[in-house]
């Protein structure tokens, strides 16, 4: 079990990226016409939303099983029963016997866990960076039903996701495969971790097909504080309501200290042109948003649309 309070992390409901603006489903009027900017946003969100969902639910699966163990006074993960974090003090019940249910305000998430093992860590936020094995089906009514596999062994990562997710009564099918390698060094109180991961994914729905290839470089240095740099390079080919769109090696850069966004000059190196039939329809950019939020946006002729929002 990790040396951290999993109950507290469940209650905090860690989210990797808060998405703002319209959703995938909200941009589609079934059978209707889409203008160029709406088609552009649908293509970009078909990349951002599934990637965020997969990482969030892998981490939430670990959190829920750890919280169940902590509430039950067990030493090992508990993968069956119900963790209820609504209202007052969190509680655990040993039913149902065939899955783990995380009950939160407004929704339940069901985890059918086939394998769950993680390395000893001081912070749950880095658990996916260390050796682990997670195999689970994750289900939330009217939201998603995904088979997830994530395995890191001796710094080699293999990950996959397959299933459906829903937005505004539109059902999307997702196929995602990821592989990568990592190195780590420990020098006294200084820990340095570096990884490179390549992801291919396909998102389809009525009148939408988006193929994505991504390469991500990640650096984490831990001393008195945790310093993170993450660079994602994305190539995308999409057909949305008959419109063909492409993004060739768009780059998004992010920097954090103790999980809070920082170094706006690093974020400002975000760039990339989304083209529709060879003409630029939108550009990736960084926006230092209101309230100190850092935003990755798609700049359009109309209002900029937020793809990611990170808050201090």
Coordinates of C-alpha atoms in Angstrom, one line a residue, residues 7 25 40 61 63 65 68 85 138 156 179-180 186 194 201 269 299-300:
X7 CA -9.2 8.6 1.5
X25 CA -21.5 16.1 -27.9
X40 CA -12.2 22.2 -35.6
X61 CA -9.2 3.0 -9.6
X63 CA -7.6 5.6 -5.2
X65 CA -9.2 0.4 -3.9
X68 CA -11.6 0.8 0.7
X85 CA -17.7 9.6 0.1
X138 CA -14.5 1.1 -15.5
X156 CA 8.9 0.1 -19.9
X179 CA 4.0 2.5 -25.1
X180 CA 7.1 4.2 -23.6
X186 CA 18.5 9.0 -7.2
X194 CA 12.4 11.1 -17.3
X201 CA -5.7 6.5 -30.7
X269 CA 6.1 27.8 -26.6
X299 CA -7.4 30.3 -31.3
X300 CA -10.2 30.8 -33.8

